[in-house]
Amino acid sequence: MNRTFDIKHYRGFFGITCLCLVILYGPLIIVMVYSFNDSVSITNWGGVSLRWYIEIFTGLESAKFKAAAWNSFTIAIMAATVSTVIATAASIGMIRGGNFKGKFASFALISLPIMVPEIVTAVATLIFFSTIGFKLGTLSILVAHTVFCIPFAYLPISARLQGIDASYEEAAQDLFANRWMTFRYVLMPIMWPGILAGFLLAFIISLDDFIITNFIKGAGIETLPTAIFGSVKQGIKPNIMALSTLLLLFSIALVTLSYFIGKRGEANQKSQQ
Amino acid sequence: MILKTFIGAAALALVANSAVAEGKLSVYHWFEYIPAELVQKFSKKYDVEVTIDTYDSNESMLASLKAGTMGSYDVAVPGDYMVEIMVGLGLLDTIAEGELTNINNIEDQWLNVPFDLGRQHSIPYQWGSTSFSVNRDVYSGNINTTDIIFNPPEQLKGKINVLDAQGEVMALAALHLGMPQCSTDREQLKSLDALLQSAKEHWASFGSDTAKDVLVSGDAAVGMIWNGYGARARAEGANIEYSYPDQGYVVWMDNVVLLNDAPNRANAIIFMDFLLEPENIAAVTNYAMYADGIKDSTEFLDAALATSPEHNPRAGAGAGVFVAVCDQTTQEVYDQIWTRLRS
Amino acid sequence: MAAGTGSGSTVSAIFSPVRIWLLLPSWVSIGFFLLLPVLLMLVYSFLTKEFRGGVIWEFSLASYDQFLFDRGLFGDAPAVMKWTYINIFIRSILQATGATILCLLIGFPTAYFIATRPIQSRTMWLFLITVPYWVNLLIRTVSMKFLIRDTGPLNELLLNIGLIDAPLHVINTNFAVQLGLFYSYLPFMVLPIYASVERYNFTFSEVASDLYASKITILWSIILPVVKPGIIAGSILVFVPSLGAFLAPDLLGGAKTFMIGSLVEDQFKGNAGNWPFGAAVSMILLSLVLVVLMFYVRAQQRDQT
């Protein structure tokens, strides 16, 4: 074949891809750069300094952000854990449960939180809690987040499970393993990267959530996004940019982790074949 | 197994973190209004853990309380007309005679206010005016007219930020048209609606908590703003001048109220007594740059406040008026007008 | 992925006797905490609003009436079709469409480019594209706001290199909102298209080229139809969240132009305090989304037959 004529190549597509990356990363990088700005005014450059990072941890507003961060992380861990457990059970039920009537309806129900626009979920949840008299607080946020995270955890888990040959479990059954043992010793080790990916995805979704949390949080409770939003409305201050950068780096670390776990999972699987 | 201990530990930690100090106080407050050092001073002195939630308008505070947060907060800080509304809705607890030891610190003129006779539910907090500030770099003409907001000159069109606050915007609009607030005359109400719709063309944004930032950053050249917030914008470098329109402007008083079903009522009373002490309220005044209604606080105030233009109406300015509370029918029309404006 | 030596099937019924127990937690949690609340919200939209916030349990069509009809300032004029709220919906649809088109224009070439890279670098490219998505949406919106404001870095840069004379006034405009939406959901467009293009068999292109088809023709007549499911999936993933978005219009649009999300938010947290109306607007939004999704499912089924 003529090597200088690449059928796949379209002129300009590379340029657009680079533009895409510039657009995606540009604002984030700018925020990161300005978070090291020594001057109080964010528009003038005053030199490099870490003062805003120090201020987040020790300054006047630090108590508020620390409490918000604490709330965010504990809620995210608990919501992700519970929703991952529920999603794992659901995916086994859906994919290893044979065909049954209402399987489509079941799938629709599990995907419901993703289909419904976030604002509608927020409103419906607020109305519901208010009608049954459920006191708004950390627990209300936790419940809403758990429900909302289930489909996000479900997706990677079921994707992984779908790719696993059922013969492993059949072999275990032939060897008189009961269902729990089959799951625990056969399925779970192979599903493990998917479960972890689901957990990480649910964790990030819960950590990032703003709209639903803003609607149903109770008195005195802030999560990181709601605290940042409240602060940003009054003006984008450098300490917010430092906080945003920290969150940004944390998210990147999580994605990288998830990516490497995924790779190791695949490598393990290949080595088992 | 590991997972279970993990969840258990996290749950325990979550619960433990919320039960630290001896006493608690849950405050519902305007944003960026009370200095953190004052809160810490109170917290340390009385061993009370204080949580503060914020709102950016009287109306959204009411909406939130009605949405289910009654019983979660001890005190709130509504404006004058909102106190009257809350009393009417039965949201406020009564302070018994003698419960507040510092009640005599209140200046005489603020003791028997029309919206809370005898101060049975509230104490004065801060009072001030609402008008607008203009960036002198952009416009150097006469700013002492409400035309700047409702019928702006060319240079200012499209650069105006208006407070997202129904009570004050409607009051200012009524002043501009020279009509009484809460008028029941249909023609007048229609003209109010028409004025707001036509003025909106020239407005850039609605924002209360962004009101200072848009002036400092230059996103807006005219900002409807409370006088103290405007003074702070000026202190942060904005080259702005506060206006006292010929047609008049809005004055208000924010009050700390005791809410019904307050979970920490005793601590709430202590907090209100704390804020009635001249030195403490002066800390708020110095921070928020308004004025307080407590006797003898002057010695603790920053000298600059006395001469600040945002605190001294010019001679010849129109009258400052409080926002009026309308009857239900008129209020529903007002709500309609506001909804049409905001949509 | 799994190349076992067994039957090769991945759907089995080993767990079917216990499947009720496995599925029950998800059914109960989502059914009770989402489905039920949505139904309750439907009921709420037919209730009467209480003066100054709250709801009275009396049947009333007032919310839907308020949405569609204008009965004058005083509520007693003859009913005229009201366009205010319908306009908000139309505006939101237009904004969402604009954002979707922007995402398509940038996302399709990007996805195509990545899919045609050698396998080793492909994962790296994908990684680069997905990372920003993992950053908090609020932070991304705020950084966009910071970037494009009149005194922000973008304008400073353009002024410094002399491209423009006065700052580009982008903030607080409709375009800023579309930009914000585009920025928020771009990865959602790229990934499904990438998945589709990756499955495309490039020998088709080679055959077409042998038959003297130009590259443009190949793109338009061969590749696009094959990749269509990915394009549609991506478009839906951008369009639907954009419809109900709140952060972009609030932070970037100056809160001046209400979109559906802002309208709903105002009913519950802002000045308006009309719960039944907020519920009605949410129901209308939900119905709109369900219609879009039904079209998608119908189109999928038609494609597969």
Short mmCIF file of C-alpha atoms in Angstrom, two decimals, chain C residues 41-276:
data_model
loop_
_atom_site.label_atom_id
_atom_site.label_comp_id
_atom_site.label_asym_id
_atom_site.label_seq_id
_atom_site.Cartn_x
_atom_site.Cartn_y
_atom_site.Cartn_z
CA MET C 41 -43.61 15.34 43.13
CA LEU C 42 -46.22 14.64 40.48
CA VAL C 43 -48.86 14.82 43.20
CA TYR C 44 -47.37 18.02 44.57
CA SER C 45 -47.72 19.71 41.21
CA PHE C 46 -51.46 19.36 41.61
CA LEU C 47 -51.63 20.90 45.06
CA THR C 48 -52.30 24.44 46.18
CA LYS C 49 -49.50 26.71 47.18
CA GLU C 50 -49.46 28.26 50.59
CA PHE C 51 -48.87 31.98 50.83
CA ARG C 52 -45.18 32.65 51.40
CA GLY C 53 -44.00 29.12 50.88
CA GLY C 54 -45.24 25.66 51.70
CA VAL C 55 -48.12 23.61 50.36
CA ILE C 56 -51.77 23.01 51.17
CA TRP C 57 -53.14 19.55 50.44
CA GLU C 58 -55.92 20.66 48.18
CA PHE C 59 -56.25 19.72 44.55
CA SER C 60 -55.57 22.54 42.17
CA LEU C 61 -54.46 23.00 38.62
CA ALA C 62 -52.97 26.38 39.46
CA SER C 63 -49.36 25.41 38.79
CA TYR C 64 -49.94 24.13 35.29
CA ASP C 65 -52.27 27.03 34.70
CA GLN C 66 -49.54 29.40 35.79
CA PHE C 67 -47.15 27.71 33.42
CA LEU C 68 -49.30 28.00 30.35
CA PHE C 69 -51.63 30.89 30.83
CA ASP C 70 -51.29 34.50 31.60
CA ARG C 71 -54.24 35.79 33.51
CA GLY C 72 -52.85 39.27 33.81
CA LEU C 73 -51.07 40.88 36.69
CA PHE C 74 -54.14 40.65 38.84
CA GLY C 75 -55.20 37.16 37.98
CA ASP C 76 -58.55 38.10 36.59
CA ALA C 77 -57.90 39.00 33.01
CA PRO C 78 -59.09 36.52 30.39
CA ALA C 79 -56.62 33.69 29.94
CA VAL C 80 -54.03 34.32 27.29
CA MET C 81 -51.28 31.93 26.32
CA LYS C 82 -48.27 32.82 28.38
CA TRP C 83 -44.93 32.52 26.77
CA THR C 84 -42.68 33.34 29.70
CA TYR C 85 -42.12 29.83 30.94
CA ILE C 86 -42.43 28.22 27.58
CA ASN C 87 -39.72 30.64 26.50
CA ILE C 88 -37.54 29.49 29.35
CA PHE C 89 -37.94 25.94 28.12
CA ILE C 90 -37.28 26.97 24.54
CA ARG C 91 -34.27 28.96 25.64
CA SER C 92 -32.95 26.00 27.60
CA ILE C 93 -33.50 23.70 24.64
CA LEU C 94 -31.66 26.13 22.39
CA GLN C 95 -28.80 26.48 24.84
CA ALA C 96 -28.57 22.72 25.23
CA THR C 97 -28.68 22.30 21.45
CA GLY C 98 -25.97 24.91 21.02
CA ALA C 99 -23.80 23.17 23.56
CA THR C 100 -24.44 19.81 21.86
CA ILE C 101 -23.47 21.15 18.46
CA LEU C 102 -20.31 22.72 19.85
CA CYS C 103 -19.47 19.41 21.48
CA LEU C 104 -20.09 17.59 18.21
CA LEU C 105 -17.93 19.93 16.18
CA ILE C 106 -15.01 19.53 18.52
CA GLY C 107 -15.77 16.09 19.88
CA PHE C 108 -16.20 14.11 16.68
CA PRO C 109 -12.83 14.94 15.14
CA THR C 110 -11.20 14.38 18.50
CA ALA C 111 -12.82 10.99 18.99
CA TYR C 112 -12.00 9.98 15.46
CA PHE C 113 -8.41 11.06 15.85
CA ILE C 114 -7.95 9.12 19.06
CA ALA C 115 -9.56 6.02 17.63
CA THR C 116 -7.12 6.02 14.76
CA ARG C 117 -4.03 6.21 16.91
CA PRO C 118 -1.87 3.16 17.49
CA ILE C 119 -3.15 1.09 20.39
CA GLN C 120 -0.48 2.03 22.90
CA SER C 121 -1.04 5.76 22.69
CA ARG C 122 -4.79 5.40 22.47
CA THR C 123 -5.25 4.76 26.16
CA MET C 124 -3.06 7.72 26.95
CA TRP C 125 -5.19 10.00 24.79
CA LEU C 126 -8.36 8.67 26.38
CA PHE C 127 -6.91 9.21 29.79
CA LEU C 128 -6.08 12.80 28.91
CA ILE C 129 -9.62 13.41 27.72
CA THR C 130 -11.34 11.88 30.73
CA VAL C 131 -9.25 13.41 33.49
CA PRO C 132 -10.93 16.85 33.37
CA TYR C 133 -14.31 15.19 33.69
CA TRP C 134 -13.27 13.84 37.06
CA VAL C 135 -12.69 17.34 38.33
CA ASN C 136 -15.64 18.78 40.19
CA LEU C 137 -18.10 20.46 37.84
CA LEU C 138 -18.38 23.46 40.10
CA ILE C 139 -14.65 24.00 39.98
CA ARG C 140 -14.61 23.66 36.21
CA THR C 141 -17.42 26.20 35.87
CA VAL C 142 -15.69 28.57 38.25
CA SER C 143 -12.38 28.31 36.40
CA MET C 144 -14.16 29.01 33.14
CA LYS C 145 -15.76 32.05 34.78
CA PHE C 146 -12.41 33.24 35.99
CA LEU C 147 -10.92 32.78 32.57
CA ILE C 148 -13.41 34.70 30.49
CA ARG C 149 -14.38 37.62 32.68
CA ASP C 150 -13.66 41.09 31.38
CA THR C 151 -10.56 41.47 33.50
CA GLY C 152 -9.59 37.82 33.26
CA PRO C 153 -6.52 36.12 31.81
CA LEU C 154 -8.07 35.43 28.42
CA ASN C 155 -8.91 39.05 27.76
CA GLU C 156 -5.56 40.13 29.15
CA LEU C 157 -3.78 37.78 26.79
CA LEU C 158 -5.77 38.90 23.76
CA LEU C 159 -5.27 42.56 24.66
CA ASN C 160 -1.56 42.05 25.20
CA ILE C 161 -0.95 40.43 21.86
CA GLY C 162 -3.05 43.08 20.22
CA LEU C 163 -5.76 40.88 18.74
CA ILE C 164 -8.48 43.01 20.25
CA ASP C 165 -8.77 46.59 21.43
CA ALA C 166 -11.31 46.32 24.18
CA PRO C 167 -12.07 43.35 26.41
CA LEU C 168 -14.36 40.77 24.86
CA HIS C 169 -17.48 40.93 26.94
CA VAL C 170 -18.34 37.29 27.18
CA ILE C 171 -19.29 36.85 30.80
CA ASN C 172 -22.97 37.17 31.64
CA THR C 173 -24.06 36.43 28.09
CA ASN C 174 -25.88 33.52 26.51
CA PHE C 175 -22.70 32.50 24.79
CA ALA C 176 -20.93 32.23 28.13
CA VAL C 177 -23.61 29.83 29.30
CA GLN C 178 -23.25 27.70 26.18
CA LEU C 179 -19.51 27.75 26.59
CA GLY C 180 -19.94 26.61 30.17
CA LEU C 181 -22.26 23.78 29.18
CA PHE C 182 -19.97 22.74 26.35
CA TYR C 183 -17.04 22.71 28.71
CA SER C 184 -18.91 20.69 31.30
CA TYR C 185 -20.03 17.88 29.06
CA LEU C 186 -17.49 17.59 26.25
CA PRO C 187 -16.00 14.27 27.47
CA PHE C 188 -19.51 12.80 27.37
CA MET C 189 -19.54 13.40 23.63
CA VAL C 190 -16.06 12.15 22.91
CA LEU C 191 -16.24 8.80 24.67
CA PRO C 192 -19.30 7.25 22.98
CA ILE C 193 -18.15 8.41 19.55
CA TYR C 194 -14.74 6.98 20.26
CA ALA C 195 -16.31 3.65 21.19
CA SER C 196 -18.21 3.60 17.89
CA VAL C 197 -15.30 4.60 15.71
CA GLU C 198 -13.07 2.05 17.37
CA ARG C 199 -15.39 -0.69 16.21
CA TYR C 200 -15.45 0.63 12.66
CA ASN C 201 -13.66 -1.56 10.24
CA PHE C 202 -11.32 0.57 8.21
CA THR C 203 -11.16 -1.90 5.39
CA PHE C 204 -14.44 -0.36 4.27
CA SER C 205 -12.60 2.90 3.81
CA GLU C 206 -9.86 1.17 1.88
CA VAL C 207 -12.33 -0.55 -0.41
CA ALA C 208 -14.16 2.71 -1.03
CA SER C 209 -10.91 4.43 -1.75
CA ASP C 210 -10.02 1.74 -4.25
CA LEU C 211 -13.28 2.60 -5.92
CA TYR C 212 -12.08 6.19 -6.23
CA ALA C 213 -14.22 7.66 -3.46
CA SER C 214 -12.74 10.82 -1.98
CA LYS C 215 -11.96 11.00 1.71
CA ILE C 216 -14.79 13.42 2.30
CA THR C 217 -17.25 11.07 0.63
CA ILE C 218 -15.96 8.21 2.72
CA LEU C 219 -16.44 10.24 5.86
CA TRP C 220 -19.89 11.39 5.00
CA SER C 221 -21.41 8.33 3.36
CA ILE C 222 -19.66 5.45 5.06
CA ILE C 223 -18.16 6.37 8.39
CA LEU C 224 -20.87 8.67 9.69
CA PRO C 225 -23.75 6.22 9.30
CA VAL C 226 -21.76 3.52 11.04
CA VAL C 227 -20.76 5.80 13.85
CA LYS C 228 -24.25 7.25 14.19
CA PRO C 229 -25.18 5.31 17.36
CA GLY C 230 -22.18 6.76 19.12
CA ILE C 231 -23.01 10.26 17.92
CA ILE C 232 -26.57 9.95 19.12
CA ALA C 233 -25.52 8.52 22.47
CA GLY C 234 -23.01 11.31 22.94
CA SER C 235 -25.52 13.95 21.96
CA ILE C 236 -28.03 12.69 24.47
CA LEU C 237 -25.39 12.57 27.18
CA VAL C 238 -24.69 16.24 26.52
CA PHE C 239 -28.20 17.47 25.76
CA VAL C 240 -30.08 16.04 28.74
CA PRO C 241 -27.87 17.36 31.54
CA SER C 242 -27.58 20.71 29.77
CA LEU C 243 -31.37 21.07 29.79
CA GLY C 244 -31.59 21.01 33.54
CA ALA C 245 -28.29 22.71 34.23
CA PHE C 246 -28.11 25.23 37.00
CA LEU C 247 -24.47 26.09 37.62
CA ALA C 248 -23.60 27.41 34.16
CA PRO C 249 -26.51 29.87 33.85
CA ASP C 250 -26.09 30.98 37.43
CA LEU C 251 -22.34 31.52 37.55
CA LEU C 252 -21.63 32.35 33.91
CA GLY C 253 -24.90 33.89 32.79
CA GLY C 254 -25.21 36.43 35.57
CA ALA C 255 -28.36 34.78 36.86
CA LYS C 256 -30.19 37.12 34.52
CA THR C 257 -31.50 34.58 32.04
CA PHE C 258 -33.41 31.86 33.73
CA MET C 259 -32.98 28.41 32.44
CA ILE C 260 -35.11 25.55 33.68
CA GLY C 261 -32.68 24.71 36.45
CA SER C 262 -32.64 28.27 37.76
CA LEU C 263 -36.43 28.51 37.54
CA VAL C 264 -36.85 25.40 39.66
CA GLU C 265 -34.17 26.45 42.11
CA ASP C 266 -35.87 29.80 42.61
CA GLN C 267 -39.11 28.11 43.62
CA PHE C 268 -37.53 26.15 46.43
CA LYS C 269 -34.54 28.09 47.62
CA GLY C 270 -34.92 31.55 46.25
CA ASN C 271 -37.46 34.29 46.33
CA ALA C 272 -40.42 32.64 44.67
CA GLY C 273 -41.46 30.01 47.21
CA ASN C 274 -44.04 28.30 45.02
CA TRP C 275 -43.56 24.59 45.65
CA PRO C 276 -46.36 23.19 43.52
#
